[in-house]
C-alpha positions as a printed Julia matrix, in Angstrom:
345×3 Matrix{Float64}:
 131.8   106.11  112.96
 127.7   106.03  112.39
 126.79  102.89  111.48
 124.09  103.83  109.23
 122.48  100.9   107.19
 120.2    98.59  108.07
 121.34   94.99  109.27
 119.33   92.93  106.44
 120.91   95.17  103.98
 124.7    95.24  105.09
 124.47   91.51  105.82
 123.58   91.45  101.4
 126.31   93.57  100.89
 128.74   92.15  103.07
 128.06   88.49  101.51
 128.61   90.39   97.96
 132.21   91.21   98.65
 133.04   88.46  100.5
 131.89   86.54   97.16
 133.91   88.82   95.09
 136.91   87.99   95.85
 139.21   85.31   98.36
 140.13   87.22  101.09
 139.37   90.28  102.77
 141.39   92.37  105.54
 138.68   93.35  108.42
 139.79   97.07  108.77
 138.89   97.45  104.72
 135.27   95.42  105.18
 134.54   98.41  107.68
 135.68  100.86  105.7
 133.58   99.28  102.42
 130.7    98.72  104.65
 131.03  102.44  106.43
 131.12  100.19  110.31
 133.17   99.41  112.93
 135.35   96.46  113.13
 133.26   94.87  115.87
 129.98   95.28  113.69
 131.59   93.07  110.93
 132.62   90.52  113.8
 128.69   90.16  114.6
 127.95   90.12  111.08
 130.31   87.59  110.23
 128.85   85.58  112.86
 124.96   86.39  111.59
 126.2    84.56  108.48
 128.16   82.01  109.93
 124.13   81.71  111.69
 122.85   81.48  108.45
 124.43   78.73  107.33
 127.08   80.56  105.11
 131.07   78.95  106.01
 132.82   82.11  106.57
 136.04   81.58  107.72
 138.89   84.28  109.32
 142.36   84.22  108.6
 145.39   85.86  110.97
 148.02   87.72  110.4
 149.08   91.68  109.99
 146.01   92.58  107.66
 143.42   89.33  109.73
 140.19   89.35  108.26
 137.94   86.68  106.69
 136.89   84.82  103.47
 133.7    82.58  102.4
 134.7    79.06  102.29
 133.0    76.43  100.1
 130.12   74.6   101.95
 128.33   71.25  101.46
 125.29   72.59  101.82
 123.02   75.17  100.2
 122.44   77.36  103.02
 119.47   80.16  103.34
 119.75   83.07  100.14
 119.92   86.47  100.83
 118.43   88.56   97.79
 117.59   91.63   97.68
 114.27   92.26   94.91
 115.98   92.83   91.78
 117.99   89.93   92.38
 115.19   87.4    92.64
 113.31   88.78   89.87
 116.96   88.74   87.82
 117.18   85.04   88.85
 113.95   83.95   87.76
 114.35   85.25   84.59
 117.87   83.82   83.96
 116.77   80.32   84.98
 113.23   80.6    82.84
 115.83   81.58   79.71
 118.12   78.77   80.28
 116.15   76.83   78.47
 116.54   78.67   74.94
 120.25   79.76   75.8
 121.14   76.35   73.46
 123.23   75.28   77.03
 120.82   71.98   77.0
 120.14   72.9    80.53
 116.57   73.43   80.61
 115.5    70.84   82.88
 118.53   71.58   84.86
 117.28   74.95   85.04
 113.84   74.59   85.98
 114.98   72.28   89.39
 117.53   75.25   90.22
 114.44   77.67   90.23
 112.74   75.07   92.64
 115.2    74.71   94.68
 116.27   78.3    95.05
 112.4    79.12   95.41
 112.25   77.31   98.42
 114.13   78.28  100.15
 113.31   82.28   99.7
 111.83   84.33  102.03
 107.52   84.65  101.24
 107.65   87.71  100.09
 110.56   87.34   97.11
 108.96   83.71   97.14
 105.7    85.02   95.8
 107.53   88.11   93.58
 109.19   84.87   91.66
 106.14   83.17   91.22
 104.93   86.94   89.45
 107.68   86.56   87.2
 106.29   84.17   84.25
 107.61   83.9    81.06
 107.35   81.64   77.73
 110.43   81.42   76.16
 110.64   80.13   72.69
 113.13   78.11   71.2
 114.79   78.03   68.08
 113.47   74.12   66.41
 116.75   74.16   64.17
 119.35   75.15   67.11
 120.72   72.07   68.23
 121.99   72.21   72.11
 125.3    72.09   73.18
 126.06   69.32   75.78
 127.06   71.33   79.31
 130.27   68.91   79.39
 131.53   70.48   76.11
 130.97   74.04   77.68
 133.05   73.38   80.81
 135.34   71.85   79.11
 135.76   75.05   76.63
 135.78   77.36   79.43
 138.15   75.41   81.37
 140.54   75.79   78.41
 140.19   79.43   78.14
 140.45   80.18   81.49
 143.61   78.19   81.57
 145.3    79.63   78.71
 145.72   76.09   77.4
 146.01   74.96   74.04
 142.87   73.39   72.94
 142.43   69.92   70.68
 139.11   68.96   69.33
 137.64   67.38   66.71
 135.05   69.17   64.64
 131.77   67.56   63.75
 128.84   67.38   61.12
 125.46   68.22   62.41
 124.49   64.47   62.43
 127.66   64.08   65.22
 129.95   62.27   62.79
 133.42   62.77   62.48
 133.41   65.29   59.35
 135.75   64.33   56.1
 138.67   66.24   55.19
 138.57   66.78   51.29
 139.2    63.96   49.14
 142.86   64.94   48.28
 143.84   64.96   52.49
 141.68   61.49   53.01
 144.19   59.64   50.04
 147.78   61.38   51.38
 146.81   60.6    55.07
 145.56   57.15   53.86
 148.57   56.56   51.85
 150.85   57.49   55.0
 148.61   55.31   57.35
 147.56   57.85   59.24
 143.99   60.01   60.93
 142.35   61.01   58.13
 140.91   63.45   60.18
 143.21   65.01   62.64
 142.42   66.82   65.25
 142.33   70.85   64.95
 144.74   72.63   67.62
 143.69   76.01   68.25
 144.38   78.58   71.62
 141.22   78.78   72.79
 140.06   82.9    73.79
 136.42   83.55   74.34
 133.41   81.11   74.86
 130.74   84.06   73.43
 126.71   83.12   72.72
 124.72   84.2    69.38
 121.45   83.81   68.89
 120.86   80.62   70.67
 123.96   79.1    69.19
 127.11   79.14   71.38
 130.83   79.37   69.59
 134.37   79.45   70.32
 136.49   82.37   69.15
 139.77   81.2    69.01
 143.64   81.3    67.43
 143.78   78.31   64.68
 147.28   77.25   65.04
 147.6    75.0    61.77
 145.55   77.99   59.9
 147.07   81.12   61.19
 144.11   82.93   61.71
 141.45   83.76   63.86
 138.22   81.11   63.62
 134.98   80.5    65.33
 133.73   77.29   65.95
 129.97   76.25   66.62
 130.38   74.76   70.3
 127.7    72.13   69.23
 129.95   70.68   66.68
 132.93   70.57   68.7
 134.11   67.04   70.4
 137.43   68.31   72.79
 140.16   65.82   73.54
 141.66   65.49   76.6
 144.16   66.25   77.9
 144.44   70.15   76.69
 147.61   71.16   75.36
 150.48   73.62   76.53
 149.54   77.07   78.47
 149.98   80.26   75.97
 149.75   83.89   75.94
 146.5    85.39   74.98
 146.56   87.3    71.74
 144.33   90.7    71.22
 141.09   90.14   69.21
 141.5    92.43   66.44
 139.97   95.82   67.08
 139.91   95.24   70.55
 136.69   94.17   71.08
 135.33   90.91   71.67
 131.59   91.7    70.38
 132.39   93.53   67.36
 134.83   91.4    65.6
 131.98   88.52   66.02
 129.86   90.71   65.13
 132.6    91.71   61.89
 132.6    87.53   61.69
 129.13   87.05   60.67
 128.85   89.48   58.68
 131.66   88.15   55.95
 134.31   90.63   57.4
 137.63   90.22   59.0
 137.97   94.53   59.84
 136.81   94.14   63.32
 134.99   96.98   62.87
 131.67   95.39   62.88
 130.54   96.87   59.24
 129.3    94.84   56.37
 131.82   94.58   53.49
 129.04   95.84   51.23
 127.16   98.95   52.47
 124.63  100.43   49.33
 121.75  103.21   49.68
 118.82  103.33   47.39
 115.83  105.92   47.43
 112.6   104.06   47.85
 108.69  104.63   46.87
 107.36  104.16   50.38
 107.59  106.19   53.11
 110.06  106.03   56.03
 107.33  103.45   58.48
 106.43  101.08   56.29
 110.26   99.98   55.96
 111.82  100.93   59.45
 109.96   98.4    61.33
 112.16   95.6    58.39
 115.75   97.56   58.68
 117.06   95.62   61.17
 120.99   97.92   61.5
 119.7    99.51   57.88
 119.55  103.48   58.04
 116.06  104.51   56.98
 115.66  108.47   56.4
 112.2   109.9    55.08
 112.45  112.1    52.2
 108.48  112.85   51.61
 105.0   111.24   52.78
 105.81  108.49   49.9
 109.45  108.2    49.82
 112.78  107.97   51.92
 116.34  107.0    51.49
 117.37  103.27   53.0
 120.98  102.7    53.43
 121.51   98.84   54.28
 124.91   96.23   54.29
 125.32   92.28   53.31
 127.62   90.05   52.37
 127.67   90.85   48.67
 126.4    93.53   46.49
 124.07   90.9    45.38
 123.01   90.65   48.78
 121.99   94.59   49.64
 120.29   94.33   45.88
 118.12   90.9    47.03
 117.84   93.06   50.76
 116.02   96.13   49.05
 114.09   93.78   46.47
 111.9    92.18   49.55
 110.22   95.69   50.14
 108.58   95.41   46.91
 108.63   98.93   45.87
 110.05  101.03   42.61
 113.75  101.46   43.42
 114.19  105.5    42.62
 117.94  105.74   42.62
 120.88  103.31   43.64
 124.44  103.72   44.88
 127.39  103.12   44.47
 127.54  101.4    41.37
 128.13   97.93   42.05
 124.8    98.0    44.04
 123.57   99.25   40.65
 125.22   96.5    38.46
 123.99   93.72   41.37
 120.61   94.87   40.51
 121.07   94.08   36.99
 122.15   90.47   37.41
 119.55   90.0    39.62
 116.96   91.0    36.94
 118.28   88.97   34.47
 118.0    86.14   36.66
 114.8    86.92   38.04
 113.41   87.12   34.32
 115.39   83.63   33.31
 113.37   82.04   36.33
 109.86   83.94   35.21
 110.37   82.59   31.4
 111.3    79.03   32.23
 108.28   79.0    34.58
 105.62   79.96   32.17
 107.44   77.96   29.3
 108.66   81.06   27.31
């Protein structure tokens, strides 16, 4: 067998699969790393040099697995990796985690102790990231403890907060019963937990509501869990399969799972296809002439596409279907309601 790559970059690779998964049978590290038995013995040992615990197991399929040290010991990356890292930790500190300062002392610490030459390709690697002001962060301890629950299948219990951190009401009529029967006049929601998923700095919990019977997501920053967690069950299917698009489905007002707006309108414009691409966002902009193209947009409401294709201040040449058409109308009428009370007409 030709043992044909380099040392530095086998040792990478080997440390890659023994971080992949628990154990690993010798005879199929050789045959994943394209070496002889005896060449993983040495560079087991390189790493075991390195400071990395690797340990080796016997039996019928003997072979080895990377036990948990107590100390950091030397990183091995490779270029992409270390620029990949220093972006990650830079963008911690808008991820809405609240582990910015966190963050930045990772990157310090994993800086030094990195080779010179990825040492000073990190240091290339500057960015500014920028906040949201109104996106409050979620405390880490609420994050592990979601993504504890999720990974354990375990019923979740939490109870759901107003953005000042109180305890928020229930409606008037639940606050009298549960006073009247002496008990929580806020009890706690009970949900099975499935995905921990991140939007636009905001981080929220798609899960099962048990007392609703329906899928819900929860902003993470509003959530206060209870311990202990609840009893293990079986993880339903996100409708439509996919984790991102039924989110995606969520925020935009519809429960398909198909990731569509429930209101989907095209109108012909008075202004050519790039002057209102670059403000489409997922709109479908077609040009139809130097001064003119068709726009095909979704929201929330038909009210919604009509207020979407207002902000491009142009003449509005044709509009379908026709509740886009009829949205338009009650949007004039309130548009000139607002102009006469203004000016005292």
């Amino acid at each position: 067998m030709t043992e044909r790559t380099g040392t530095s970059s086998r040792l990478l690779t080997l440390l890659s699969l023994l971080q992949a998964r628990r154990d690993w049978p010798g005879a199929t590290l050789a045959e994943r790393l394209d070496v002889t038995p005896r060449t993983v013995r040495r560079d087991v040992d390189r790493l075991r040099e390195l400071g990395y615990p690797v340990q080796a197991f016997k039996g019928p399929d003997g072979g080895y697995r990377l036990g948990a040290g107590s100390e950091l010991p030397p990183l091995l990356f490779d270029d992409d990796q270390a620029v990949a890292l220093a972006l990650a930790l830079q963008l911690a500190a808008t991820s809405g985690a609240g582990i910015g300062e966190a963050a930045a002392r990772a990157l310090t610490t994993v800086r030094q102790v990195m080779p010179a030459r990825l040492r000073h390709r990190v240091d290339a690697v500057q960015v500014t990231p920028l906040a949201r002001s109104a996106t409050p962060d979620v405390d880490p301890a609420v994050l592990v403890a979601l993504t504890a629950a999720v990974r354990a299948h375990e019923v979740l219990r939490f109870d759901h907060t107003t953005p000042d951190r109180s305890a928020a009401a229930p409606p008037a009529a639940d606050r009298s019963s549960a006073a009247t029967r002496g008990q929580d006049p806020a009890p706690p929601r009970r949900v099975e937990p499935h995905h921990l998923v991140a939007r636009d700095g905001r981080w929220y919990l798609l899960a099962w509501d048990l007392d609703r019977g329906d899928w819900r997501t929860f902003r993470a920053d509003r959530l206060v869990p209870r311990i202990p967690t609840g009893p293990r069950f079986t993880p339903r299917q996100v409708p439509g399969g996919d984790v991102a698009t039924f989110v995606d489905s969520v925020f935009k007002g519809s429960t398909s799972g198909s990731g569509s707006w429930p209101c989907t309108g095209t109108v012909e414009l008075a202004l050519p296809a790039a002057d209102v691409t670059p403000f489409a966002h997922d709109g479908v902009v077609e040009p139809l002439g130097p001064e003119r193209c068709r726009l095909t947009l979704g929201a929330w409401s038909w009210v919604g596409v009509a207020a979407a294709v207002a902000r491009y201040d142009a003449d509005v040449l044709t509009a379908s279907p026709p509740e886009l058409a009829r949205a338009f109308a009650v949007l004039s009428g309130r548009f000139a309601a607002a102009a006469a009370s203004s000016t005292g007409g």
